[in-house]
């Protein structure tokens, strides 16, 4: 039997650090003795040991020999020891075990040099497996099967450390191997135990395959008889539920690929399936034995909560780490089920179905989701204690229950596995809708803490939303009275290279790939940078308009790749200056739809440009106080809001993380934290030469322009579609972006009539000001305002600490003096008509381009 991928490698001898006596691996002092010997490489005689010996001792004592609750086992390691002790030194099983042990041991930051040995032995293991598969007897042995399972585990560990997707090669190889062995070779207890482990892996692989819509090898159904004598434990029953959740996700993804085709029957069927699976998860938890349920920590005083970095007032203590490592995956998977239920509710609410029942169901499962997140957060101190590094430490404290003490092996297991078991669960929490910003910050801090244990880099996700920016670019690029001169990008949603690339992709989507994109400021005016992977940041340049930035776009897969490279010379500030000076004075508008850092730098560096521009249009800020009757939304527990990132501040002025969700869910991703940039906004608003030329478009105005169900339909099909005509790809893309935006606003702020469209209004107001389109932006006969930005407060702190930092405060000037213009209302229908006209022209332009290329 041959298997691809098992290449020949030669194993090399490794140098041998030595220690004076064999350490006791069950104690912290023994672990520290080994660590010190490896790090210093000063190893006294006479006892000799290699890094491989040390790694194997740590591996067996932590993963294999550790006494754990039998109901928490859902793997195959319990069968490793009897097979390993009878295996030859150079057998596939011995080599695979050594490779995996060295790999995990080498993940400690101080032990990284042994990773080279791990990879070499891993290659030897693959070569040895390849030979065994060609042998009639060895290919049917339990040792060979176990070896393939172990190299599969090693591959998964490597995938986690490199933040990549694990390959299914070895899982598929295991299935091929058991088919090759035949039923007659799975009769004894160890063989049938391995068979059950393979079945568990297959359930997990089926789940991933269904979710990713890829073909999968199926476990031989008629072999189920071999598994009946083996009891199904608690962890195994949870694995079986995972496959059902994967099917649910596949159903949901398939249905919402074409949201305009979703009928009430489809939605009800999906919800019914989700609720049935949800009930099964509830039953799984209620049927657990008493020993599985966590108990409150003995001491919950403020000092103790602070010492263990607890969130809120709760710390849960489990009987062992392995039980907690079953509970938290259960919670993560259960959150996924509830996410489908919540999404069904939002879809129904946004599409104006029987909202009463849907809203009640939405509230119920949102509350239950938050409870699951609280449960995960309460488990973290039990795993991490007071640790600040990977190495086990006698000084590390762990919470205990009343009358109990820390079990000796808990220190070792928590040190080795606590971070691994917590990382994915915490990442999944950040995908839950409507969490308090303080909880999001706490979760992000714990993720960075864990990653520091292992020396992993703190990669921020690059998947911002920014849906309304695409509409702003569409309007700027395809209105016949405007000429888009270029775009610049700025910090705010994600890393600068990512926002720059996405700006180019939007331009490609609307057929304007030839317009230049210039990377701008990578950090705030005078604070540290913050990436917000869930809202907006951008800039452009036009004749009569210049916008800043572009963000990533979730909710559609129709956004094309950029078709040209961004300009590599100069920087955005210089590029904006050159573009402004190349036009006649008084004919160019600068439009900012993101953080005002680039604008502040532009006018601080070249103050004379204030005389060159006709106007500055800014989407940003929020006034409140009945400035308009727009629905501002609300968050649970906060009451009426003014801003959309804090209770007082709007995102572009504050430039900080929002509590908005990200989809699709990812357990690896997480939000980071940084500082805000209200100083840039204050510098712009306080510039006496700019203020009389500035128009501010706050949330009080943009929240009047809602993408209702009627707007969504018109956007998809156009104002007068031909019978049976299919919408264009461009219309589908913008429709899908608006639908995603609608679900976000409904879930986070309770605005269910439709999402507000912010950034395009900063372009539209220019057309209205010059009489190029009558959208009736009304400033009540010439109202003008002095605008100030609150700079006092601590970014990211609690409400008492952060105060109103980032809030825009507008004071009305007497008799309409030289100040900032802030329209109160507009003709909403006229705006949608203008936008649809631009979409029609973009469609026609793209068709013409295709005809030219085709001809």
mmCIF file of C-alpha atoms in Angstrom, residues 61-388:
data_model
loop_
_atom_site.group_PDB
_atom_site.id
_atom_site.type_symbol
_atom_site.label_atom_id
_atom_site.label_comp_id
_atom_site.label_asym_id
_atom_site.label_seq_id
_atom_site.Cartn_x
_atom_site.Cartn_y
_atom_site.Cartn_z
ATOM 1 C CA UNK A 61 3.431 12.848 31.971
ATOM 2 C CA UNK A 62 1.232 15.688 30.697
ATOM 3 C CA UNK A 63 -0.819 14.171 27.894
ATOM 4 C CA UNK A 64 -0.792 10.402 28.320
ATOM 5 C CA UNK A 65 -0.217 9.355 31.930
ATOM 6 C CA UNK A 66 -2.172 12.217 33.472
ATOM 7 C CA UNK A 67 -5.154 10.803 35.349
ATOM 8 C CA UNK A 68 -8.186 12.429 33.807
ATOM 9 C CA UNK A 69 -11.919 11.920 33.937
ATOM 10 C CA UNK A 70 -12.786 9.087 31.556
ATOM 11 C CA UNK A 71 -15.792 11.005 30.229
ATOM 12 C CA UNK A 72 -13.514 13.771 28.944
ATOM 13 C CA UNK A 73 -11.566 11.441 26.640
ATOM 14 C CA UNK A 74 -12.390 11.609 22.967
ATOM 15 C CA UNK A 75 -9.022 10.769 21.502
ATOM 16 C CA UNK A 76 -6.673 7.840 21.160
ATOM 17 C CA UNK A 77 -3.800 8.759 23.485
ATOM 18 C CA UNK A 78 -5.033 6.407 26.210
ATOM 19 C CA UNK A 79 -3.969 3.519 23.937
ATOM 20 C CA UNK A 80 -0.531 4.969 23.176
ATOM 21 C CA UNK A 81 1.492 3.691 26.141
ATOM 22 C CA UNK A 82 1.008 -0.076 25.639
ATOM 23 C CA UNK A 83 1.713 0.278 21.926
ATOM 24 C CA UNK A 84 4.721 2.552 22.469
ATOM 25 C CA UNK A 85 6.422 0.332 25.026
ATOM 26 C CA UNK A 86 6.371 -2.602 22.603
ATOM 27 C CA UNK A 87 7.546 -0.573 19.584
ATOM 28 C CA UNK A 88 11.106 -0.614 18.268
ATOM 29 C CA UNK A 89 13.241 2.531 18.564
ATOM 30 C CA UNK A 90 13.141 3.277 14.831
ATOM 31 C CA UNK A 91 9.549 2.192 14.246
ATOM 32 C CA UNK A 92 6.965 4.578 12.764
ATOM 33 C CA UNK A 93 5.249 4.857 16.137
ATOM 34 C CA UNK A 94 8.431 5.697 18.073
ATOM 35 C CA UNK A 95 9.461 8.300 15.533
ATOM 36 C CA UNK A 96 6.004 9.876 15.326
ATOM 37 C CA UNK A 97 5.757 10.058 19.128
ATOM 38 C CA UNK A 98 9.190 11.698 19.418
ATOM 39 C CA UNK A 99 8.407 14.189 16.680
ATOM 40 C CA UNK A 100 5.125 15.242 18.281
ATOM 41 C CA UNK A 101 6.648 15.441 21.774
ATOM 42 C CA UNK A 102 9.565 17.585 20.555
ATOM 43 C CA UNK A 103 7.239 19.811 18.560
ATOM 44 C CA UNK A 104 5.015 20.591 21.538
ATOM 45 C CA UNK A 105 8.008 20.946 23.867
ATOM 46 C CA UNK A 106 9.687 23.312 21.405
ATOM 47 C CA UNK A 107 6.724 25.664 21.347
ATOM 48 C CA UNK A 108 7.894 27.151 24.620
ATOM 49 C CA UNK A 109 9.704 30.397 23.764
ATOM 50 C CA UNK A 110 12.860 29.296 25.636
ATOM 51 C CA UNK A 111 12.944 25.898 23.900
ATOM 52 C CA UNK A 112 12.613 26.963 20.262
ATOM 53 C CA UNK A 113 15.994 25.457 19.233
ATOM 54 C CA UNK A 114 14.549 21.934 19.567
ATOM 55 C CA UNK A 115 12.012 22.629 16.811
ATOM 56 C CA UNK A 116 14.665 21.860 14.210
ATOM 57 C CA UNK A 117 15.079 18.395 15.728
ATOM 58 C CA UNK A 118 11.305 17.983 15.820
ATOM 59 C CA UNK A 119 10.973 18.655 12.101
ATOM 60 C CA UNK A 120 13.834 16.306 11.229
ATOM 61 C CA UNK A 121 12.344 13.448 13.243
ATOM 62 C CA UNK A 122 8.940 14.273 11.747
ATOM 63 C CA UNK A 123 10.456 13.650 8.326
ATOM 64 C CA UNK A 124 11.921 10.366 9.552
ATOM 65 C CA UNK A 125 8.498 9.376 10.844
ATOM 66 C CA UNK A 126 6.885 10.037 7.464
ATOM 67 C CA UNK A 127 9.550 7.981 5.715
ATOM 68 C CA UNK A 128 9.119 5.120 8.160
ATOM 69 C CA UNK A 129 5.324 5.211 7.786
ATOM 70 C CA UNK A 130 5.741 5.063 4.034
ATOM 71 C CA UNK A 131 7.763 1.880 4.358
ATOM 72 C CA UNK A 132 5.280 0.338 6.810
ATOM 73 C CA UNK A 133 2.384 0.999 4.439
ATOM 74 C CA UNK A 134 4.151 -1.042 1.807
ATOM 75 C CA UNK A 135 4.419 -4.023 4.160
ATOM 76 C CA UNK A 136 1.436 -6.394 4.248
ATOM 77 C CA UNK A 137 1.698 -7.024 7.986
ATOM 78 C CA UNK A 138 2.821 -3.619 9.233
ATOM 79 C CA UNK A 139 0.159 -1.776 7.257
ATOM 80 C CA UNK A 140 -2.495 -3.591 9.279
ATOM 81 C CA UNK A 141 -0.932 -3.083 12.712
ATOM 82 C CA UNK A 142 -2.222 -0.877 15.515
ATOM 83 C CA UNK A 143 1.221 0.726 15.799
ATOM 84 C CA UNK A 144 1.112 1.998 12.230
ATOM 85 C CA UNK A 145 -2.416 3.317 12.643
ATOM 86 C CA UNK A 146 -1.400 5.110 15.836
ATOM 87 C CA UNK A 147 1.646 6.588 14.075
ATOM 88 C CA UNK A 148 -0.518 8.082 11.331
ATOM 89 C CA UNK A 149 -2.859 9.517 13.961
ATOM 90 C CA UNK A 150 0.089 11.131 15.770
ATOM 91 C CA UNK A 151 1.583 12.752 12.666
ATOM 92 C CA UNK A 152 -1.893 14.110 11.964
ATOM 93 C CA UNK A 153 -1.911 15.664 15.422
ATOM 94 C CA UNK A 154 1.536 17.141 14.774
ATOM 95 C CA UNK A 155 0.276 18.671 11.554
ATOM 96 C CA UNK A 156 -2.611 20.292 13.425
ATOM 97 C CA UNK A 157 -0.235 21.739 16.035
ATOM 98 C CA UNK A 158 1.903 23.233 13.284
ATOM 99 C CA UNK A 159 -1.194 24.728 11.675
ATOM 100 C CA UNK A 160 -2.183 26.424 14.942
ATOM 101 C CA UNK A 161 1.268 27.893 15.502
ATOM 102 C CA UNK A 162 1.441 29.247 11.942
ATOM 103 C CA UNK A 163 -2.188 30.495 11.944
ATOM 104 C CA UNK A 164 -2.986 28.337 8.909
ATOM 105 C CA UNK A 165 -5.604 25.738 8.076
ATOM 106 C CA UNK A 166 -4.656 22.146 8.892
ATOM 107 C CA UNK A 167 -4.470 19.691 6.035
ATOM 108 C CA UNK A 168 -6.833 16.718 5.970
ATOM 109 C CA UNK A 169 -4.160 14.500 4.398
ATOM 110 C CA UNK A 170 -3.539 12.294 7.414
ATOM 111 C CA UNK A 171 -7.206 12.020 8.335
ATOM 112 C CA UNK A 172 -7.946 10.784 4.828
ATOM 113 C CA UNK A 173 -4.970 8.457 5.123
ATOM 114 C CA UNK A 174 -6.363 6.980 8.344
ATOM 115 C CA UNK A 175 -9.680 6.214 6.644
ATOM 116 C CA UNK A 176 -7.887 4.541 3.753
ATOM 117 C CA UNK A 177 -5.831 2.562 6.257
ATOM 118 C CA UNK A 178 -8.811 1.160 8.188
ATOM 119 C CA UNK A 179 -10.483 0.178 4.903
ATOM 120 C CA UNK A 180 -7.290 -1.596 3.932
ATOM 121 C CA UNK A 181 -7.139 -3.437 7.271
ATOM 122 C CA UNK A 182 -10.683 -4.757 7.069
ATOM 123 C CA UNK A 183 -13.151 -5.509 9.845
ATOM 124 C CA UNK A 184 -11.358 -8.672 10.934
ATOM 125 C CA UNK A 185 -8.389 -6.625 12.205
ATOM 126 C CA UNK A 186 -10.447 -4.631 14.748
ATOM 127 C CA UNK A 187 -11.470 -7.266 17.269
ATOM 128 C CA UNK A 188 -9.484 -6.600 20.488
ATOM 129 C CA UNK A 189 -10.064 -3.715 22.893
ATOM 130 C CA UNK A 190 -7.153 -1.544 21.721
ATOM 131 C CA UNK A 191 -8.035 -1.972 18.053
ATOM 132 C CA UNK A 192 -11.677 -1.139 18.611
ATOM 133 C CA UNK A 193 -10.656 1.838 20.762
ATOM 134 C CA UNK A 194 -8.538 3.155 17.906
ATOM 135 C CA UNK A 195 -11.419 2.540 15.516
ATOM 136 C CA UNK A 196 -13.717 4.638 17.706
ATOM 137 C CA UNK A 197 -11.090 7.407 17.725
ATOM 138 C CA UNK A 198 -10.976 7.350 13.941
ATOM 139 C CA UNK A 199 -14.765 7.526 13.878
ATOM 140 C CA UNK A 200 -14.554 10.618 16.117
ATOM 141 C CA UNK A 201 -12.040 12.232 13.790
ATOM 142 C CA UNK A 202 -14.257 11.430 10.837
ATOM 143 C CA UNK A 203 -17.218 13.121 12.525
ATOM 144 C CA UNK A 204 -15.087 16.223 13.003
ATOM 145 C CA UNK A 205 -13.831 16.086 9.413
ATOM 146 C CA UNK A 206 -17.345 15.624 8.058
ATOM 147 C CA UNK A 207 -18.332 18.737 9.986
ATOM 148 C CA UNK A 208 -15.518 20.783 8.469
ATOM 149 C CA UNK A 209 -16.159 19.396 4.999
ATOM 150 C CA UNK A 210 -19.892 20.109 5.086
ATOM 151 C CA UNK A 211 -19.241 23.628 6.299
ATOM 152 C CA UNK A 212 -16.648 24.239 3.568
ATOM 153 C CA UNK A 213 -18.691 22.446 0.884
ATOM 154 C CA UNK A 214 -15.924 19.984 -0.022
ATOM 155 C CA UNK A 215 -16.088 16.215 -0.560
ATOM 156 C CA UNK A 216 -15.146 13.964 2.339
ATOM 157 C CA UNK A 217 -14.257 10.346 3.006
ATOM 158 C CA UNK A 218 -17.036 8.633 4.976
ATOM 159 C CA UNK A 219 -16.547 6.123 7.751
ATOM 160 C CA UNK A 220 -17.718 2.648 6.658
ATOM 161 C CA UNK A 221 -21.288 2.524 7.941
ATOM 162 C CA UNK A 222 -21.447 -1.269 8.243
ATOM 163 C CA UNK A 223 -18.504 -1.169 10.652
ATOM 164 C CA UNK A 224 -20.684 0.383 13.336
ATOM 165 C CA UNK A 225 -21.187 -3.067 14.867
ATOM 166 C CA UNK A 226 -17.531 -3.032 15.935
ATOM 167 C CA UNK A 227 -18.157 0.105 17.987
ATOM 168 C CA UNK A 228 -21.253 -1.037 19.882
ATOM 169 C CA UNK A 229 -19.336 -2.773 22.717
ATOM 170 C CA UNK A 230 -17.481 0.498 23.406
ATOM 171 C CA UNK A 231 -19.383 2.925 25.657
ATOM 172 C CA UNK A 232 -20.079 6.411 24.345
ATOM 173 C CA UNK A 233 -18.790 8.962 26.838
ATOM 174 C CA UNK A 234 -19.735 12.602 27.402
ATOM 175 C CA UNK A 235 -17.072 14.038 25.095
ATOM 176 C CA UNK A 236 -17.961 11.547 22.363
ATOM 177 C CA UNK A 237 -21.610 12.565 22.435
ATOM 178 C CA UNK A 238 -20.538 16.177 22.014
ATOM 179 C CA UNK A 239 -18.529 15.256 18.928
ATOM 180 C CA UNK A 240 -21.607 13.669 17.386
ATOM 181 C CA UNK A 241 -23.479 16.941 17.896
ATOM 182 C CA UNK A 242 -20.699 18.857 16.119
ATOM 183 C CA UNK A 243 -21.501 17.103 12.848
ATOM 184 C CA UNK A 244 -25.136 18.225 13.135
ATOM 185 C CA UNK A 245 -24.025 21.819 13.648
ATOM 186 C CA UNK A 246 -21.817 21.627 10.582
ATOM 187 C CA UNK A 247 -24.813 20.551 8.511
ATOM 188 C CA UNK A 248 -26.813 23.436 9.974
ATOM 189 C CA UNK A 249 -24.114 25.909 8.935
ATOM 190 C CA UNK A 250 -24.031 24.463 5.444
ATOM 191 C CA UNK A 251 -27.810 24.864 5.187
ATOM 192 C CA UNK A 252 -27.609 28.467 6.399
ATOM 193 C CA UNK A 253 -24.697 29.418 4.142
ATOM 194 C CA UNK A 254 -26.385 27.877 1.104
ATOM 195 C CA UNK A 255 -29.689 29.619 1.765
ATOM 196 C CA UNK A 256 -28.297 33.086 2.394
ATOM 197 C CA UNK A 257 -26.026 33.013 -0.663
ATOM 198 C CA UNK A 258 -29.064 34.386 -2.501
ATOM 199 C CA UNK A 259 -30.972 36.278 0.221
ATOM 200 C CA UNK A 260 -33.520 37.714 -2.201
ATOM 201 C CA UNK A 261 -34.678 34.149 -2.959
ATOM 202 C CA UNK A 262 -35.283 33.242 0.697
ATOM 203 C CA UNK A 263 -38.959 32.483 1.310
ATOM 204 C CA UNK A 264 -40.832 32.327 4.583
ATOM 205 C CA UNK A 265 -40.906 28.532 4.242
ATOM 206 C CA UNK A 266 -37.119 28.385 3.828
ATOM 207 C CA UNK A 267 -36.557 30.604 6.826
ATOM 208 C CA UNK A 268 -38.966 28.674 9.046
ATOM 209 C CA UNK A 269 -37.360 25.345 8.091
ATOM 210 C CA UNK A 270 -33.858 26.604 8.902
ATOM 211 C CA UNK A 271 -35.014 28.062 12.203
ATOM 212 C CA UNK A 272 -36.789 24.822 13.119
ATOM 213 C CA UNK A 273 -33.605 22.826 12.470
ATOM 214 C CA UNK A 274 -31.513 25.268 14.507
ATOM 215 C CA UNK A 275 -33.933 25.161 17.442
ATOM 216 C CA UNK A 276 -33.930 21.338 17.441
ATOM 217 C CA UNK A 277 -30.132 21.229 17.549
ATOM 218 C CA UNK A 278 -30.152 23.936 20.217
ATOM 219 C CA UNK A 279 -32.422 21.722 22.312
ATOM 220 C CA UNK A 280 -29.986 18.814 21.947
ATOM 221 C CA UNK A 281 -27.175 20.982 23.260
ATOM 222 C CA UNK A 282 -29.292 21.997 26.228
ATOM 223 C CA UNK A 283 -29.992 18.325 26.937
ATOM 224 C CA UNK A 284 -26.287 17.441 26.703
ATOM 225 C CA UNK A 285 -25.508 19.941 29.451
ATOM 226 C CA UNK A 286 -28.382 18.946 31.740
ATOM 227 C CA UNK A 287 -27.443 15.251 31.632
ATOM 228 C CA UNK A 288 -23.899 15.742 32.950
ATOM 229 C CA UNK A 289 -22.869 14.243 36.312
ATOM 230 C CA UNK A 290 -22.521 16.601 39.250
ATOM 231 C CA UNK A 291 -18.716 16.402 39.255
ATOM 232 C CA UNK A 292 -18.660 18.067 35.833
ATOM 233 C CA UNK A 293 -20.289 21.293 36.917
ATOM 234 C CA UNK A 294 -17.997 24.178 37.959
ATOM 235 C CA UNK A 295 -18.107 25.611 41.446
ATOM 236 C CA UNK A 296 -17.596 29.257 42.459
ATOM 237 C CA UNK A 297 -14.171 30.252 43.712
ATOM 238 C CA UNK A 298 -13.760 30.421 47.468
ATOM 239 C CA UNK A 299 -12.688 34.056 47.441
ATOM 240 C CA UNK A 300 -14.384 36.609 45.172
ATOM 241 C CA UNK A 301 -13.095 39.744 46.846
ATOM 242 C CA UNK A 302 -12.020 42.639 44.585
ATOM 243 C CA UNK A 303 -8.377 41.923 45.383
ATOM 244 C CA UNK A 304 -8.729 38.274 44.323
ATOM 245 C CA UNK A 305 -10.676 39.143 41.180
ATOM 246 C CA UNK A 306 -7.978 41.623 40.240
ATOM 247 C CA UNK A 307 -5.156 39.175 40.993
ATOM 248 C CA UNK A 308 -6.601 36.564 38.654
ATOM 249 C CA UNK A 309 -7.601 39.186 36.056
ATOM 250 C CA UNK A 310 -11.213 38.032 36.285
ATOM 251 C CA UNK A 311 -13.965 39.583 34.218
ATOM 252 C CA UNK A 312 -16.830 40.819 36.344
ATOM 253 C CA UNK A 313 -17.461 39.249 39.743
ATOM 254 C CA UNK A 314 -17.150 35.574 38.856
ATOM 255 C CA UNK A 315 -14.488 32.861 38.814
ATOM 256 C CA UNK A 316 -15.449 29.227 38.111
ATOM 257 C CA UNK A 317 -13.364 26.290 39.359
ATOM 258 C CA UNK A 318 -13.542 22.847 37.707
ATOM 259 C CA UNK A 319 -12.464 19.487 39.030
ATOM 260 C CA UNK A 320 -9.799 19.308 36.286
ATOM 261 C CA UNK A 321 -8.568 21.138 33.197
ATOM 262 C CA UNK A 322 -9.722 18.360 30.871
ATOM 263 C CA UNK A 323 -13.345 18.759 31.961
ATOM 264 C CA UNK A 324 -13.138 22.495 31.350
ATOM 265 C CA UNK A 325 -11.620 21.729 27.942
ATOM 266 C CA UNK A 326 -14.831 19.869 27.081
ATOM 267 C CA UNK A 327 -17.163 22.523 28.495
ATOM 268 C CA UNK A 328 -15.723 25.433 26.510
ATOM 269 C CA UNK A 329 -15.846 23.722 23.088
ATOM 270 C CA UNK A 330 -19.448 22.890 23.923
ATOM 271 C CA UNK A 331 -20.094 26.571 24.589
ATOM 272 C CA UNK A 332 -18.371 27.652 21.385
ATOM 273 C CA UNK A 333 -20.373 25.219 19.254
ATOM 274 C CA UNK A 334 -23.577 26.157 21.068
ATOM 275 C CA UNK A 335 -22.826 29.824 20.305
ATOM 276 C CA UNK A 336 -22.632 28.875 16.639
ATOM 277 C CA UNK A 337 -26.126 27.367 16.781
ATOM 278 C CA UNK A 338 -27.479 30.455 18.479
ATOM 279 C CA UNK A 339 -25.791 32.645 15.872
ATOM 280 C CA UNK A 340 -27.880 30.925 13.200
ATOM 281 C CA UNK A 341 -31.059 31.434 15.248
ATOM 282 C CA UNK A 342 -30.249 35.110 15.793
ATOM 283 C CA UNK A 343 -29.451 35.618 12.117
ATOM 284 C CA UNK A 344 -32.798 34.098 11.129
ATOM 285 C CA UNK A 345 -34.529 36.514 13.492
ATOM 286 C CA UNK A 346 -32.652 39.503 12.098
ATOM 287 C CA UNK A 347 -33.424 38.484 8.539
ATOM 288 C CA UNK A 348 -37.117 38.238 9.370
ATOM 289 C CA UNK A 349 -37.138 41.554 11.241
ATOM 290 C CA UNK A 350 -35.304 43.430 8.490
ATOM 291 C CA UNK A 351 -37.662 42.013 5.880
ATOM 292 C CA UNK A 352 -40.704 43.170 7.841
ATOM 293 C CA UNK A 353 -42.170 39.828 8.825
ATOM 294 C CA UNK A 354 -44.133 39.215 12.014
ATOM 295 C CA UNK A 355 -41.671 41.241 14.055
ATOM 296 C CA UNK A 356 -43.145 40.690 17.514
ATOM 297 C CA UNK A 357 -42.384 36.977 17.770
ATOM 298 C CA UNK A 358 -39.064 37.301 15.946
ATOM 299 C CA UNK A 359 -37.892 40.123 18.194
ATOM 300 C CA UNK A 360 -38.751 38.139 21.329
ATOM 301 C CA UNK A 361 -36.858 35.096 20.011
ATOM 302 C CA UNK A 362 -33.922 37.297 19.038
ATOM 303 C CA UNK A 363 -33.729 38.843 22.494
ATOM 304 C CA UNK A 364 -33.968 35.449 24.208
ATOM 305 C CA UNK A 365 -31.109 33.845 22.288
ATOM 306 C CA UNK A 366 -28.943 36.962 22.388
ATOM 307 C CA UNK A 367 -29.232 36.899 26.178
ATOM 308 C CA UNK A 368 -28.398 33.171 26.262
ATOM 309 C CA UNK A 369 -25.392 33.784 23.979
ATOM 310 C CA UNK A 370 -24.082 36.399 26.375
ATOM 311 C CA UNK A 371 -24.471 33.926 29.227
ATOM 312 C CA UNK A 372 -22.340 31.382 27.347
ATOM 313 C CA UNK A 373 -19.672 34.041 26.810
ATOM 314 C CA UNK A 374 -19.769 34.864 30.526
ATOM 315 C CA UNK A 375 -19.277 31.148 31.286
ATOM 316 C CA UNK A 376 -16.178 31.027 29.070
ATOM 317 C CA UNK A 377 -14.753 34.188 30.612
ATOM 318 C CA UNK A 378 -15.321 32.836 34.122
ATOM 319 C CA UNK A 379 -13.234 29.730 33.289
ATOM 320 C CA UNK A 380 -10.086 31.595 32.243
ATOM 321 C CA UNK A 381 -8.621 32.267 35.731
ATOM 322 C CA UNK A 382 -8.843 28.523 36.467
ATOM 323 C CA UNK A 383 -6.635 27.815 33.434
ATOM 324 C CA UNK A 384 -4.224 30.729 33.599
ATOM 325 C CA UNK A 385 -4.069 31.612 37.279
ATOM 326 C CA UNK A 386 -1.593 34.433 37.831
ATOM 327 C CA UNK A 387 0.751 33.226 35.104
ATOM 328 C CA UNK A 388 2.742 35.688 33.026
#
